[in-house]
Amino acid sequence: MGIKPNSENNSSTGDDIRLKSGREGLMGWLNPTRYGWERVSYWLQRLTGVGLLIYFIGHIYETSSLVNGINAWNSMLELTQTTGGHIFLLLVIGASTFHTVNGLRLIFTESGIGIGRPGRPDYPYDATSLNYKQKSGIWVALLLATIAMLYGGMVMFGDVT
Amino acid sequence: MPLLKLRESQIMKIHYLTGICAVFFVAIHILFRLIMPFGQSLEFHNVVANYHNIYYIILLELILVFISIHGFNGLRIILLELKQNQWWESTITILVLAAMIGVIAYGTRTIIIGSQL
């Protein structure tokens, strides 16, 4: 018959239970097997957000050395105004540009701007969550982040002011 | 009962508004670093001179408040996506609010002392 014995029904692992209840936690976030551009954008928005918050707190701490006088300020600059420090700052520039542009796209999405009208689902069903305008927004965010990093690199490593 | 008597939709509007304002204010903040060669703009006397400009002080304080609200609320959203129950939501909200107030207080202290150097 179709009914399984109790011993087989109770064989679910903790992972199965978490998956069935829809609570995958951090692993659900990081699972790369379901990545489309939407998911890359979702993940990058959170990653850059957390990174920028950490940088923001570090920047406030770094700047607070100002109140201890010129020597403390110069000591802090010696730590941060290095090649490694500039490369880190380039990552911050890229992260902040992506986070800003993609964040604006998300505000438009939540306001219903640029997502188009709902249409009748016709066969063959094309399962997409974003239309081309929204997807191109992700590309624009990545492109602008790259351009901002290039300009930042020229300011920090070159003669551009 | 929710800890804050704000609907999530209202909190999200605050999140978006603080984000958009922060972009404009941070852009001005960065421009102050680019009006002269980058390294020179970070010299002690140039930075202290910035802190004596009342408009720049107001700008710094606004950046501090807006980014703190936006950043810590973003962290709260991420943590609430990972797990949902009343205890977790209240605990995260309290911790995030405490951290936000701490960062704003510490940053404001720097701005006040810096403006008196």
GROMACS .gro file of C-alpha atoms in nm:
model
  278
    1MET     CA    1   0.000   0.000   0.000
    2GLY     CA    2   0.104   0.365  -0.033
    3ILE     CA    3   0.147   0.432   0.338
    4LYS     CA    4   0.504   0.417   0.462
    5PRO     CA    5   0.589   0.274   0.802
    6ASN     CA    6   0.645   0.529   1.080
    7SER     CA    7   1.017   0.453   1.095
    8GLU     CA    8   1.058   0.575   0.732
    9ASN     CA    9   0.837   0.880   0.781
   10ASN     CA   10   1.049   0.994   1.075
   11SER     CA   11   1.374   0.988   0.877
   12SER     CA   12   1.373   1.364   0.799
   13THR     CA   13   1.693   1.540   0.894
   14GLY     CA   14   1.712   1.883   1.052
   15ASP     CA   15   1.807   2.029   0.712
   16ASP     CA   16   1.496   1.877   0.549
   17ILE     CA   17   1.274   2.027   0.815
   18ARG     CA   18   1.435   2.369   0.773
   19LEU     CA   19   1.395   2.349   0.393
   20LYS     CA   20   1.031   2.240   0.415
   21SER     CA   21   0.946   2.521   0.655
   22GLY     CA   22   1.111   2.771   0.419
   23ARG     CA   23   1.374   2.869   0.676
   24GLU     CA   24   1.707   2.814   0.507
   25GLY     CA   25   1.874   3.101   0.689
   26LEU     CA   26   2.213   3.223   0.572
   27MET     CA   27   2.271   2.913   0.358
   28GLY     CA   28   1.959   3.000   0.158
   29TRP     CA   29   2.116   3.337   0.087
   30LEU     CA   30   2.448   3.194  -0.021
   31ASN     CA   31   2.319   2.898  -0.225
   32PRO     CA   32   2.459   2.968  -0.576
   33THR     CA   33   2.253   2.700  -0.755
   34ARG     CA   34   1.954   2.931  -0.800
   35TYR     CA   35   2.143   3.244  -0.905
   36GLY     CA   36   1.997   3.463  -1.177
   37TRP     CA   37   2.089   3.831  -1.217
   38GLU     CA   38   1.808   3.916  -0.977
   39ARG     CA   39   1.965   3.702  -0.711
   40VAL     CA   40   2.315   3.839  -0.777
   41SER     CA   41   2.168   4.186  -0.735
   42TYR     CA   42   1.985   4.085  -0.414
   43TRP     CA   43   2.299   3.934  -0.267
   44LEU     CA   44   2.531   4.219  -0.374
   45GLN     CA   45   2.292   4.480  -0.234
   46ARG     CA   46   2.313   4.316   0.109
   47LEU     CA   47   2.684   4.242   0.089
   48THR     CA   48   2.772   4.599  -0.011
   49GLY     CA   49   2.529   4.735   0.251
   50VAL     CA   50   2.691   4.543   0.536
   51GLY     CA   51   3.038   4.628   0.404
   52LEU     CA   52   2.955   4.998   0.383
   53LEU     CA   53   2.811   4.997   0.736
   54ILE     CA   54   3.136   4.844   0.865
   55TYR     CA   55   3.335   5.103   0.669
   56PHE     CA   56   3.113   5.384   0.803
   57ILE     CA   57   3.178   5.280   1.164
   58GLY     CA   58   3.552   5.247   1.088
   59HIS     CA   59   3.553   5.588   0.919
   60ILE     CA   60   3.393   5.752   1.224
   61TYR     CA   61   3.653   5.589   1.448
   62GLU     CA   62   3.934   5.690   1.209
   63THR     CA   63   3.813   6.050   1.197
   64SER     CA   64   3.784   6.070   1.577
   65SER     CA   65   4.166   6.068   1.596
   66LEU     CA   66   4.137   6.435   1.493
   67VAL     CA   67   4.039   6.531   1.849
   68ASN     CA   68   4.370   6.392   1.983
   69GLY     CA   69   4.580   6.638   1.784
   70ILE     CA   70   4.803   6.644   1.480
   71ASN     CA   71   5.025   6.351   1.583
   72ALA     CA   72   4.732   6.113   1.634
   73TRP     CA   73   4.582   6.230   1.302
   74ASN     CA   74   4.909   6.176   1.113
   75SER     CA   75   4.954   5.833   1.272
   76MET     CA   76   4.608   5.734   1.152
   77LEU     CA   77   4.685   5.868   0.803
   78GLU     CA   78   5.002   5.657   0.793
   79LEU     CA   79   4.782   5.351   0.843
   80THR     CA   80   4.516   5.443   0.589
   81GLN     CA   81   4.702   5.644   0.321
   82THR     CA   82   4.892   5.344   0.189
   83THR     CA   83   4.857   5.141  -0.130
   84GLY     CA   84   4.653   4.881   0.060
   85GLY     CA   85   4.440   5.156   0.213
   86HIS     CA   86   4.375   5.307  -0.130
   87ILE     CA   87   4.278   4.970  -0.276
   88PHE     CA   88   4.037   4.923   0.015
   89LEU     CA   89   3.896   5.270  -0.055
   90LEU     CA   90   3.847   5.172  -0.422
   91LEU     CA   91   3.635   4.877  -0.309
   92VAL     CA   92   3.434   5.115  -0.089
   93ILE     CA   93   3.379   5.347  -0.389
   94GLY     CA   94   3.263   5.055  -0.604
   95ALA     CA   95   3.039   4.918  -0.329
   96SER     CA   96   2.880   5.255  -0.254
   97THR     CA   97   2.814   5.330  -0.622
   98PHE     CA   98   2.656   4.989  -0.683
   99HIS     CA   99   2.452   5.013  -0.361
  100THR     CA  100   2.325   5.360  -0.456
  101VAL     CA  101   2.228   5.285  -0.816
  102ASN     CA  102   2.080   4.944  -0.739
  103GLY     CA  103   1.902   5.095  -0.438
  104LEU     CA  104   1.739   5.355  -0.664
  105ARG     CA  105   1.630   5.072  -0.896
  106LEU     CA  106   1.475   4.893  -0.598
  107ILE     CA  107   1.288   5.210  -0.494
  108PHE     CA  108   1.147   5.234  -0.850
  109THR     CA  109   1.052   4.866  -0.839
  110GLU     CA  110   0.872   4.899  -0.508
  111SER     CA  111   0.693   5.208  -0.637
  112GLY     CA  112   0.580   5.012  -0.944
  113ILE     CA  113   0.787   5.225  -1.184
  114GLY     CA  114   0.939   5.043  -1.481
  115ILE     CA  115   0.797   4.700  -1.405
  116GLY     CA  116   0.537   4.714  -1.684
  117ARG     CA  117   0.182   4.587  -1.694
  118PRO     CA  118   0.085   4.233  -1.596
  119GLY     CA  119   0.017   4.019  -1.904
  120ARG     CA  120  -0.165   3.693  -1.971
  121PRO     CA  121   0.072   3.398  -1.918
  122ASP     CA  122   0.096   3.227  -2.259
  123TYR     CA  123   0.269   2.902  -2.339
  124PRO     CA  124   0.571   2.858  -2.341
  125TYR     CA  125   0.579   3.027  -2.000
  126ASP     CA  126   0.878   3.253  -1.958
  127ALA     CA  127   0.930   3.268  -1.585
  128THR     CA  128   1.100   3.600  -1.514
  129SER     CA  129   1.077   3.822  -1.211
  130LEU     CA  130   1.223   4.134  -1.374
  131ASN     CA  131   1.174   4.283  -1.721
  132TYR     CA  132   1.458   4.411  -1.938
  133LYS     CA  133   1.441   4.765  -1.794
  134GLN     CA  134   1.490   4.635  -1.443
  135LYS     CA  135   1.760   4.390  -1.550
  136SER     CA  136   1.944   4.662  -1.738
  137GLY     CA  137   1.933   4.863  -1.412
  138ILE     CA  138   2.153   4.595  -1.254
  139TRP     CA  139   2.398   4.620  -1.545
  140VAL     CA  140   2.401   5.001  -1.521
  141ALA     CA  141   2.475   4.973  -1.147
  142LEU     CA  142   2.769   4.741  -1.214
  143LEU     CA  143   2.895   4.961  -1.498
  144LEU     CA  144   2.877   5.284  -1.295
  145ALA     CA  145   3.049   5.111  -1.002
  146THR     CA  146   3.336   5.017  -1.237
  147ILE     CA  147   3.360   5.372  -1.377
  148ALA     CA  148   3.357   5.521  -1.024
  149MET     CA  149   3.635   5.283  -0.919
  150LEU     CA  150   3.843   5.381  -1.224
  151TYR     CA  151   3.798   5.752  -1.150
  152GLY     CA  152   3.873   5.694  -0.779
  153GLY     CA  153   4.187   5.504  -0.879
  154MET     CA  154   4.300   5.795  -1.097
  155VAL     CA  155   4.244   6.043  -0.810
  156MET     CA  156   4.425   5.833  -0.549
  157PHE     CA  157   4.706   5.688  -0.760
  158GLY     CA  158   4.735   5.952  -1.033
  159ASP     CA  159   4.732   6.326  -1.077
  160VAL     CA  160   4.359   6.373  -1.129
  161THR     CA  161   4.193   6.597  -0.868
  162MET     CA  162   0.291   4.385   2.021
  163PRO     CA  163   0.555   4.545   1.800
  164LEU     CA  164   0.833   4.728   1.978
  165LEU     CA  165   0.808   5.034   1.757
  166LYS     CA  166   0.468   5.170   1.670
  167LEU     CA  167   0.571   5.219   1.311
  168ARG     CA  168   0.447   5.000   1.029
  169GLU     CA  169   0.715   4.832   0.818
  170SER     CA  170   0.591   5.032   0.518
  171GLN     CA  171   0.659   5.354   0.710
  172ILE     CA  172   1.003   5.230   0.816
  173MET     CA  173   1.082   5.146   0.452
  174LYS     CA  174   0.984   5.498   0.344
  175ILE     CA  175   1.224   5.636   0.607
  176HIS     CA  176   1.487   5.390   0.480
  177TYR     CA  177   1.452   5.511   0.121
  178LEU     CA  178   1.438   5.879   0.216
  179THR     CA  179   1.749   5.861   0.436
  180GLY     CA  180   1.928   5.670   0.160
  181ILE     CA  181   1.849   5.929  -0.108
  182CYS     CA  182   1.941   6.221   0.122
  183ALA     CA  183   2.265   6.048   0.222
  184VAL     CA  184   2.368   6.016  -0.145
  185PHE     CA  185   2.342   6.393  -0.197
  186PHE     CA  186   2.516   6.485   0.128
  187VAL     CA  187   2.796   6.230   0.083
  188ALA     CA  188   2.852   6.364  -0.271
  189ILE     CA  189   2.912   6.712  -0.123
  190HIS     CA  190   3.135   6.559   0.147
  191ILE     CA  191   3.347   6.391  -0.123
  192LEU     CA  192   3.366   6.713  -0.326
  193PHE     CA  193   3.534   6.876  -0.025
  194ARG     CA  194   3.811   6.616  -0.065
  195LEU     CA  195   3.849   6.695  -0.436
  196ILE     CA  196   3.874   7.075  -0.431
  197MET     CA  197   4.248   7.027  -0.384
  198PRO     CA  198   4.480   6.726  -0.436
  199PHE     CA  199   4.340   6.430  -0.238
  200GLY     CA  200   4.643   6.388  -0.007
  201GLN     CA  201   4.662   6.760   0.065
  202SER     CA  202   4.292   6.777   0.153
  203LEU     CA  203   4.352   6.524   0.432
  204GLU     CA  204   4.624   6.730   0.603
  205PHE     CA  205   4.539   6.813   0.964
  206HIS     CA  206   4.504   7.188   0.916
  207ASN     CA  207   4.282   7.150   0.610
  208VAL     CA  208   4.052   6.906   0.790
  209VAL     CA  209   4.031   7.130   1.099
  210ALA     CA  210   3.953   7.424   0.870
  211ASN     CA  211   3.659   7.222   0.733
  212TYR     CA  212   3.534   7.170   1.090
  213HIS     CA  213   3.526   7.547   1.145
  214ASN     CA  214   3.275   7.590   0.864
  215ILE     CA  215   2.927   7.580   1.022
  216TYR     CA  216   2.761   7.456   0.700
  217TYR     CA  217   3.010   7.172   0.673
  218ILE     CA  218   2.947   7.078   1.038
  219ILE     CA  219   2.572   7.063   0.973
  220LEU     CA  220   2.642   6.855   0.662
  221LEU     CA  221   2.857   6.610   0.862
  222GLU     CA  222   2.593   6.575   1.132
  223LEU     CA  223   2.322   6.511   0.872
  224ILE     CA  224   2.539   6.248   0.702
  225LEU     CA  225   2.602   6.086   1.041
  226VAL     CA  226   2.232   6.069   1.128
  227PHE     CA  227   2.104   5.967   0.784
  228ILE     CA  228   2.362   5.695   0.721
  229SER     CA  229   2.326   5.561   1.075
  230ILE     CA  230   1.948   5.530   1.038
  231HIS     CA  231   1.976   5.385   0.686
  232GLY     CA  232   2.265   5.150   0.764
  233PHE     CA  233   2.140   5.008   1.092
  234ASN     CA  234   1.785   4.971   0.961
  235GLY     CA  235   1.932   4.786   0.662
  236LEU     CA  236   2.115   4.555   0.901
  237ARG     CA  237   1.790   4.503   1.093
  238ILE     CA  238   1.608   4.413   0.769
  239ILE     CA  239   1.878   4.158   0.680
  240LEU     CA  240   1.868   4.000   1.025
  241LEU     CA  241   1.487   3.984   1.024
  242GLU     CA  242   1.498   3.809   0.686
  243LEU     CA  243   1.704   3.532   0.841
  244LYS     CA  244   1.467   3.454   1.127
  245GLN     CA  245   1.122   3.564   1.234
  246ASN     CA  246   0.969   3.550   1.578
  247GLN     CA  247   0.863   3.812   1.830
  248TRP     CA  248   1.164   3.768   2.061
  249TRP     CA  249   1.417   3.787   1.774
  250GLU     CA  250   1.252   4.092   1.617
  251SER     CA  251   1.237   4.283   1.947
  252THR     CA  252   1.594   4.190   2.043
  253ILE     CA  253   1.737   4.289   1.704
  254THR     CA  254   1.542   4.616   1.704
  255ILE     CA  255   1.672   4.708   2.053
  256LEU     CA  256   2.033   4.616   1.969
  257VAL     CA  257   2.027   4.801   1.637
  258LEU     CA  258   1.874   5.112   1.795
  259ALA     CA  259   2.135   5.105   2.073
  260ALA     CA  260   2.420   5.070   1.820
  261MET     CA  261   2.274   5.349   1.606
  262ILE     CA  262   2.248   5.587   1.903
  263GLY     CA  263   2.603   5.494   2.011
  264VAL     CA  264   2.750   5.566   1.667
  265ILE     CA  265   2.561   5.897   1.635
  266ALA     CA  266   2.675   6.002   1.985
  267TYR     CA  267   3.039   5.912   1.915
  268GLY     CA  268   3.040   6.088   1.579
  269THR     CA  269   2.871   6.396   1.723
  270ARG     CA  270   3.138   6.411   1.995
  271THR     CA  271   3.407   6.422   1.723
  272ILE     CA  272   3.222   6.695   1.534
  273ILE     CA  273   3.177   6.910   1.848
  274ILE     CA  274   3.537   6.874   1.967
  275GLY     CA  275   3.673   6.910   1.613
  276SER     CA  276   3.488   7.238   1.566
  277GLN     CA  277   3.659   7.378   1.880
  278LEU     CA  278   4.015   7.287   1.779
   0.00000   0.00000   0.00000
